[in-house]
Tab-separated table of C-alpha atoms in Angstrom:
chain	number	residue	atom	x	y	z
A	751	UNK	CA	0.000	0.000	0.000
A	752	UNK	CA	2.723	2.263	0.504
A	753	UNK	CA	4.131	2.014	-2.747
A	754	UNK	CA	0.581	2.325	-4.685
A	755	UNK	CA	0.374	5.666	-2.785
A	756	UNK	CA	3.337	6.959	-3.500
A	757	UNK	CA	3.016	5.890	-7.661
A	758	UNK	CA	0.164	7.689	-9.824
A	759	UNK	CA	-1.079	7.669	-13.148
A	760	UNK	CA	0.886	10.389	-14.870
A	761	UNK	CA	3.889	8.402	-13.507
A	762	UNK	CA	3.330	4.774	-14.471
A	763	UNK	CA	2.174	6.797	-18.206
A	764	UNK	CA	6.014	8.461	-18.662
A	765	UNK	CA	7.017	4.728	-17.858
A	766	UNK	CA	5.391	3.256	-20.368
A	767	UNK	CA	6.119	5.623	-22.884
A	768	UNK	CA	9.987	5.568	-21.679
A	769	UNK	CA	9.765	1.713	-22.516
A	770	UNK	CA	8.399	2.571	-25.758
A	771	UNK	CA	10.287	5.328	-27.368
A	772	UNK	CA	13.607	5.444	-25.652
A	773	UNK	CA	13.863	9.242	-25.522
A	774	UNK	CA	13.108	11.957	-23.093
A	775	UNK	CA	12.297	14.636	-25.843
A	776	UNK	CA	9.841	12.103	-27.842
A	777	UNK	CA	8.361	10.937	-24.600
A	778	UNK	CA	7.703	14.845	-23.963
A	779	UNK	CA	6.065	15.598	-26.851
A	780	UNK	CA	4.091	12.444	-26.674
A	781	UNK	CA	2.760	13.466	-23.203
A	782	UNK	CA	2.147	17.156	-24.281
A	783	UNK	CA	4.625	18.370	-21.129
A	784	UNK	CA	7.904	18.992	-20.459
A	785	UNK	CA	11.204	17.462	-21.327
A	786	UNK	CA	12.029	18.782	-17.839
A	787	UNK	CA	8.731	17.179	-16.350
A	788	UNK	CA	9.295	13.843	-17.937
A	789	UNK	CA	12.883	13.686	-16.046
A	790	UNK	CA	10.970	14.846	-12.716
A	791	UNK	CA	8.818	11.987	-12.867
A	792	UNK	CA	11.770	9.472	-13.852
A	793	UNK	CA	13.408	10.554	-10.654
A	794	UNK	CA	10.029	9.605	-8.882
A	795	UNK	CA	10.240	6.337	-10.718
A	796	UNK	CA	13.797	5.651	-10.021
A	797	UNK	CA	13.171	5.927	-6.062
A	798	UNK	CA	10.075	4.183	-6.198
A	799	UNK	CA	11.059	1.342	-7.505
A	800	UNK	CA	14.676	1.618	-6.280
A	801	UNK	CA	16.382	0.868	-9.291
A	802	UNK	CA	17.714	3.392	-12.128
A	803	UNK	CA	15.047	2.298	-14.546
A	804	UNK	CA	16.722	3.585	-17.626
A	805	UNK	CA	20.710	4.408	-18.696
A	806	UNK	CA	21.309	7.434	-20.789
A	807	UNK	CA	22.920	6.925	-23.948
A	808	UNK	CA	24.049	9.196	-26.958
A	809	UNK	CA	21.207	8.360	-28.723
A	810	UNK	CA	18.515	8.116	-25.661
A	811	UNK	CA	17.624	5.755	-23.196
A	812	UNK	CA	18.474	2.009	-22.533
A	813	UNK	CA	16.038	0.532	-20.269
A	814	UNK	CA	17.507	-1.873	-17.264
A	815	UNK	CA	16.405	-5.636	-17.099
A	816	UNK	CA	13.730	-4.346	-14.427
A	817	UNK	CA	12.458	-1.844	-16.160
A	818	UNK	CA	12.093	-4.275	-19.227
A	819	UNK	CA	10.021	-6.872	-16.819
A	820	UNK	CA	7.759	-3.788	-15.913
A	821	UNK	CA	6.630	-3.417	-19.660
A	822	UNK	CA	4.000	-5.548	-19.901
A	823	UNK	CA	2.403	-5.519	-16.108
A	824	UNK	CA	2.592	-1.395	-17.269
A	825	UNK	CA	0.882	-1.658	-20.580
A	826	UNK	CA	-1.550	-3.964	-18.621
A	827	UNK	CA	-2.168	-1.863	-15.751
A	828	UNK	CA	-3.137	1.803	-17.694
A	829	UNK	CA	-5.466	-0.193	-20.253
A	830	UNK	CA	-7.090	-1.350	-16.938
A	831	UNK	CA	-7.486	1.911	-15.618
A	832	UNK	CA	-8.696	3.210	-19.226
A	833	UNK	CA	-11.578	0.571	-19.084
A	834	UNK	CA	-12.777	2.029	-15.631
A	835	UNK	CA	-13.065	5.403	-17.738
A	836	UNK	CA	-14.955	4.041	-20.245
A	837	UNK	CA	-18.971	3.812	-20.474
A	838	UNK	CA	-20.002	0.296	-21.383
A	839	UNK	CA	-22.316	0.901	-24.079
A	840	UNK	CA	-26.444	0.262	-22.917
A	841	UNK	CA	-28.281	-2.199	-24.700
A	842	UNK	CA	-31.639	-3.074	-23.118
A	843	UNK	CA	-31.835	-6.023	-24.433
A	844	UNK	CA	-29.067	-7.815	-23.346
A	845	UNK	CA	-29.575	-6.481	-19.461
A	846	UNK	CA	-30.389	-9.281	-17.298
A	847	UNK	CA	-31.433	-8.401	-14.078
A	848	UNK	CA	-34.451	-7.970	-11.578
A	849	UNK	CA	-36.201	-4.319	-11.397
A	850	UNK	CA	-38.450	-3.815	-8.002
A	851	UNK	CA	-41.413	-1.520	-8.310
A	852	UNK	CA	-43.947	-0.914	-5.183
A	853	UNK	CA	-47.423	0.403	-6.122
A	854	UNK	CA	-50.947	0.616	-5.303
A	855	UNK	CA	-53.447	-1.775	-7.323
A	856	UNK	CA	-54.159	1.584	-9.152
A	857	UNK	CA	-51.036	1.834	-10.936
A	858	UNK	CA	-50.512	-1.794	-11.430
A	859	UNK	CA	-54.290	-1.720	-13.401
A	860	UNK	CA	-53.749	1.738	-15.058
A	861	UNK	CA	-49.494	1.895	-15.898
A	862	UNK	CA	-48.583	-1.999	-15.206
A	863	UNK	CA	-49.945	-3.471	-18.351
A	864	UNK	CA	-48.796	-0.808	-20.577
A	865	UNK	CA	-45.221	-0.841	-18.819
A	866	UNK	CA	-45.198	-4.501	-19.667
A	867	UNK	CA	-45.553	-3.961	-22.972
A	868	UNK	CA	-43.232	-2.066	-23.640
A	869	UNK	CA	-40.523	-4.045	-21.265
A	870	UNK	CA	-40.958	-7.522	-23.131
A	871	UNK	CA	-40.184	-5.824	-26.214
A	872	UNK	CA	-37.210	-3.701	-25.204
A	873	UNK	CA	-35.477	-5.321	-22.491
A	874	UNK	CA	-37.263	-8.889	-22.787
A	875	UNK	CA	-34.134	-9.991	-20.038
A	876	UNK	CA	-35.109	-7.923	-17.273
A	877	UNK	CA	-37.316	-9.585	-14.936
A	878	UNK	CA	-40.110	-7.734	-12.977
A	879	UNK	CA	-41.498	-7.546	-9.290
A	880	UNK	CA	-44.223	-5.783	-8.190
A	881	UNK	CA	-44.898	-5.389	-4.591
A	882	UNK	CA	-47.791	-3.911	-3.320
A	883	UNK	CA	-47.213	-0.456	-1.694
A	884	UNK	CA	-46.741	-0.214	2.287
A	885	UNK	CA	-46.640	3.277	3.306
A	886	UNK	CA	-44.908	3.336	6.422
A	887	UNK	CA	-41.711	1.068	4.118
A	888	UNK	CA	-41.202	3.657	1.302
A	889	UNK	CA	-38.263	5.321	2.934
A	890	UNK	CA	-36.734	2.639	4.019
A	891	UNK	CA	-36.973	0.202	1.000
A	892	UNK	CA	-35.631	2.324	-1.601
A	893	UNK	CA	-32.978	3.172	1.328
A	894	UNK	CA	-32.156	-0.595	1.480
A	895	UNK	CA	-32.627	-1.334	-1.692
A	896	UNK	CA	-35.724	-3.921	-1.494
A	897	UNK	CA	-37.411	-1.581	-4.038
A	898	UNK	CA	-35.793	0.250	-6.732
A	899	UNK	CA	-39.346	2.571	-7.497
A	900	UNK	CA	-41.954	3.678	-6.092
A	901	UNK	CA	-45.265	4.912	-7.799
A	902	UNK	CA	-47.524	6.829	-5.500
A	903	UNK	CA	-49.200	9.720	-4.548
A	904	UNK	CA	-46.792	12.725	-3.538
A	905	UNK	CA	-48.730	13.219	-0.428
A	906	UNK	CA	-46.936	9.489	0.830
A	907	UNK	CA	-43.758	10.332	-0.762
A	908	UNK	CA	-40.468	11.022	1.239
A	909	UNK	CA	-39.691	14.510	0.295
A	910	UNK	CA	-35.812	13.747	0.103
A	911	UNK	CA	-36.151	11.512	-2.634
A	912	UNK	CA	-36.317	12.846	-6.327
A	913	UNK	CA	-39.435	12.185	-7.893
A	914	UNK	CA	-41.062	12.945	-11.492
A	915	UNK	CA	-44.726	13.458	-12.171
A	916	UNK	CA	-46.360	10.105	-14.329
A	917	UNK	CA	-49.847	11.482	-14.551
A	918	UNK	CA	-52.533	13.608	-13.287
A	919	UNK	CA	-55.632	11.562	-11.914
A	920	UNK	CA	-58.955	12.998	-11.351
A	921	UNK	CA	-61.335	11.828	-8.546
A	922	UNK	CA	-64.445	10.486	-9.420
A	923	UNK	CA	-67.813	10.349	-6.901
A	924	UNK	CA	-69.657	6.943	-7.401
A	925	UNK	CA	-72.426	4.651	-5.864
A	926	UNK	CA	-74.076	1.053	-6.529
A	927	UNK	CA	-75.671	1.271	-9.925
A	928	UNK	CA	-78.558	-0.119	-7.697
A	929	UNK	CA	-78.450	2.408	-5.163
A	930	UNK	CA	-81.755	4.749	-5.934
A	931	UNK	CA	-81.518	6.776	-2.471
A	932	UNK	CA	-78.211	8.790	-3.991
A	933	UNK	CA	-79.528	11.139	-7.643
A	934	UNK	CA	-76.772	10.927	-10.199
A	935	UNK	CA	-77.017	15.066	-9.739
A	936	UNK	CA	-76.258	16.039	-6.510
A	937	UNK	CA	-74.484	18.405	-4.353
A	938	UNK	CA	-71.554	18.317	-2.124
A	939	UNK	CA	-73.130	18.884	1.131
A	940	UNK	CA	-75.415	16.013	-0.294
A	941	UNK	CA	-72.634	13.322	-0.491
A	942	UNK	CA	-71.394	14.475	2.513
A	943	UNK	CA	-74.397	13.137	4.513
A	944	UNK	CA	-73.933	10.152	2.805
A	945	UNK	CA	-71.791	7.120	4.673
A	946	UNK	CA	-69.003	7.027	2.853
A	947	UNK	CA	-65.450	4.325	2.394
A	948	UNK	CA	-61.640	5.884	1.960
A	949	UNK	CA	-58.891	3.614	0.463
A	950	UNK	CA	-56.125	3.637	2.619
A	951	UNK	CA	-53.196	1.462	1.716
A	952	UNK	CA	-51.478	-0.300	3.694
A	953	UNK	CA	-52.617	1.955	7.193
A	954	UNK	CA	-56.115	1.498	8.093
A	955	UNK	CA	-57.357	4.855	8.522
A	956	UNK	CA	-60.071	6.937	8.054
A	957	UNK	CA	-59.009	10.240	6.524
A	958	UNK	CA	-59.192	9.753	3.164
A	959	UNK	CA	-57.309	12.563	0.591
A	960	UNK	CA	-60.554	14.126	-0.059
A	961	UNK	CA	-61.317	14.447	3.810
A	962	UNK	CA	-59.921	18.166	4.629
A	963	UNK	CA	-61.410	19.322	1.197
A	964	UNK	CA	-65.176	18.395	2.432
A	965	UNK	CA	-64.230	19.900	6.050
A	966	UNK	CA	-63.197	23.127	4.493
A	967	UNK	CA	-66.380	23.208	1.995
A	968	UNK	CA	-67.954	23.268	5.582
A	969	UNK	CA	-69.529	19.634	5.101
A	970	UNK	CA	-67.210	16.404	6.715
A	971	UNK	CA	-67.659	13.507	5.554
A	972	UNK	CA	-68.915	10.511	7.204
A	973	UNK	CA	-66.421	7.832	6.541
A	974	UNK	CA	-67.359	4.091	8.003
A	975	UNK	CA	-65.242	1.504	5.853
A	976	UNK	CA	-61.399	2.032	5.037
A	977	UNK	CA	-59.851	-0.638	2.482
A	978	UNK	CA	-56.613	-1.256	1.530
A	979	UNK	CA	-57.369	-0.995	-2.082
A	980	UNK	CA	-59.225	0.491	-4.462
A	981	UNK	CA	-60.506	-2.877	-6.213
A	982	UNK	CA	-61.906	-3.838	-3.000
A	983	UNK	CA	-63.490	0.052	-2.430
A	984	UNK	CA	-65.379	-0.750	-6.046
A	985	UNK	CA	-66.682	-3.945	-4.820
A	986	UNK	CA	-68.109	-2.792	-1.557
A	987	UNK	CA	-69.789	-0.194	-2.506
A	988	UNK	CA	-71.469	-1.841	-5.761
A	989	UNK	CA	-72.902	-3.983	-3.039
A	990	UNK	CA	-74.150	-1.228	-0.637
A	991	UNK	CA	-75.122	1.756	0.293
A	992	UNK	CA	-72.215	3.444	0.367
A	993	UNK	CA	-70.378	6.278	-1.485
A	994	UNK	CA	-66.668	6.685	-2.186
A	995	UNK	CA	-64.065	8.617	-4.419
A	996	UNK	CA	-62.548	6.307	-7.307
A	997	UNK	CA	-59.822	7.503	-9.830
A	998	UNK	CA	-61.398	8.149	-13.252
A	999	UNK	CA	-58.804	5.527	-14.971
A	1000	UNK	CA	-60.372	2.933	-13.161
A	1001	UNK	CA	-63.919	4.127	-14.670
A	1002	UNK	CA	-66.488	3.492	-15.632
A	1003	UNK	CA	-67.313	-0.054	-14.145
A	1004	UNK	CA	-70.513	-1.487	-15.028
A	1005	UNK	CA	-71.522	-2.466	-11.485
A	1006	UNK	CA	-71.323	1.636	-10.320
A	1007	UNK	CA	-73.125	4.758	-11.652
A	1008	UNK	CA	-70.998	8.134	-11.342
A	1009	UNK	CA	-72.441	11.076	-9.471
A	1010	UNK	CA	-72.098	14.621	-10.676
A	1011	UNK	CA	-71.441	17.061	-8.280
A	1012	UNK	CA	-71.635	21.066	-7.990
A	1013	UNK	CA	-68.097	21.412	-6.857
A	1014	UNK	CA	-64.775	19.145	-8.386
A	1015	UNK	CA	-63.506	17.281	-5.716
A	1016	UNK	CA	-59.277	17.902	-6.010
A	1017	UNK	CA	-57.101	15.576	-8.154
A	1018	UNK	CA	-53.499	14.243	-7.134
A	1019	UNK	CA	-49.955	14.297	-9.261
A	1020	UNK	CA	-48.851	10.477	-9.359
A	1021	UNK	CA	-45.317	10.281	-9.344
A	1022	UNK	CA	-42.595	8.014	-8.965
A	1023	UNK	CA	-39.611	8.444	-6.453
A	1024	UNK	CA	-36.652	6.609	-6.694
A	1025	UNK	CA	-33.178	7.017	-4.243
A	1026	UNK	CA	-30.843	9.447	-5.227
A	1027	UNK	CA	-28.226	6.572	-5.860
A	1028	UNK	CA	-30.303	5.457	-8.787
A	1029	UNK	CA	-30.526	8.736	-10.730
A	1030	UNK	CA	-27.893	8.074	-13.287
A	1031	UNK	CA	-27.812	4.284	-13.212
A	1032	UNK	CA	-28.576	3.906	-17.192
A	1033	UNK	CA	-31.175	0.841	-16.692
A	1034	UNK	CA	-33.074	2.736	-14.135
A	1035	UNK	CA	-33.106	6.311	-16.050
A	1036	UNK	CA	-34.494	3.331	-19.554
A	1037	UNK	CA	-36.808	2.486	-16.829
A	1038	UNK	CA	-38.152	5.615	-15.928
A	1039	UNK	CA	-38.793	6.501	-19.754
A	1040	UNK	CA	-40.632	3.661	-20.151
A	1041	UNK	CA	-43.033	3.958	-17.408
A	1042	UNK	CA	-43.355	7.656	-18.609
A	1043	UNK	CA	-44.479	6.208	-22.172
A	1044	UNK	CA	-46.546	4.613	-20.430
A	1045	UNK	CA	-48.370	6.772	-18.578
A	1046	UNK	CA	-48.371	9.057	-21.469
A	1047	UNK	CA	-50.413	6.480	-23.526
């Protein structure tokens, strides 16, 4: 270890082209420095390896029996270092690996099949998992690694991560097609009286993203069923009397009827948020465009 610290590149390059050409002038102009830098660095050489490396002649210099053993380990040792310095060139399809996304069931319905698609056909080696999202895990997965993306709602998102925006979703009021007690035209304060489910993945709870929007319209909600998803919030309230708040991708659905109201309920961005180690990573950034494509269609 002492030696490798004491030897750097520009030295083990005046070596090498020493060995080669035999002359401290040629060597110079090679390099694009000094004739006087090139002997600085021989002295460098000559104590670092202990030996006088090279004998000056009339015509140049003659290279010692050690400093002719040194040529090839030399040669082999900068093209080395030149390969770390050179991009290997990206080809989707030859990238075999496993890519970890964590989403709720409404991006695996509305981006997942798309984002298949177009995977199979451009990087047909890369395998997929899809987990479903846990919201109280998104900082530490992609911090671990167990996850490579996220796609969620910014609200859940670390705000240390980047992020970019897939899509803009719009929230859509619906009831059982059967349901006649709730008029396919009604108001907010309306809907509000009416018992009501929030999807709330992976937490349980209550407040749905729509909750401090009725409270400041001066009408809360009354929410009674929290789900983890929102396939499950479509079945349950095709099958009673409830009301809920579905994204209009997932819509229409024959089994619920859509209720207009007076006011627009706010939309969300959804995004997806990756760790900063990942932001240049070539099969990540193909990954990202993809998913964009396929939000975009």
């Amino acid at each position: 270890m002492n030696l490798l610290s004491k030897i750097d590149i520009r030295q083990l390059q005046v070596l090498k082209a020493l060995l080669e050409k035999r002359n401290l002038s040629k060597v110079a102009d090679q390099l694009g420095i000094s004739q006087q830098a090139v002997s600085e660095q021989l002295k460098k050489l000559r104590h670092n390896f202990d030996d006088r490396l090279f004998i000056r002649t009339s015509n140049g210099v003659v290279p010692t029996p050690f400093a002719q053993s040194l040529q090839v380990k030399v040669t082999r040792a900068l093209a080395s270092i030149e390969d770390l310095l050179v991009a290997e060139e990206f080809d989707p399809k030859t990238i075999s690996t496993t890519f970890t996304i964590c989403s709720t069931d409404l991006e695996q319905t509305v981006i997942l099949p798309k984002f298949l698609t177009l995977l199979r056909k451009h990087a047909p080696k890369v395998k997929l998992a899809v987990k479903t999202l846990s919201l109280d895990d998104i900082d530490s997965s992609l911090l671990t690694g167990k996850v490579d993306l996220v796609i969620t709602n910014p609200m859940f998102a670390p705000n240390n991560y980047p992020s970019t925006t897939l899509y803009q979703e719009q929230y859509l009021c619906v009831a059982s097609k059967d349901n006649q007690d709730i008029a396919v035209q009604s108001s907010i304060s309306d809907v509000a009286k009416i018992p009501q489910l929030v999807v709330s993945p992976s937490r349980g709870e209550f407040s749905g993203a729509a909750n401090k929007w009725f409270a400041d319209q001066g009408h809360p909600r009354n929410v009674v069923l929290s789900v983890p998803t929102f396939t499950a919030a479509k079945a349950c309230i095709a099958h009673s009397d409830l009301c809920g708040f579905i994204p209009a991708r997932l819509l229409p659905d024959p089994t619920l009827k859509i209720i207009s109201l007076d006011k627009q309920v706010p939309g969300f961005d959804v995004i997806a948020v990756w760790h900063q180690r990942s932001s240049q990573d070539k099969l990540h950034t193909y990954i990202r465009e993809l998913l964009m494509q396929a939000a975009s269609e």
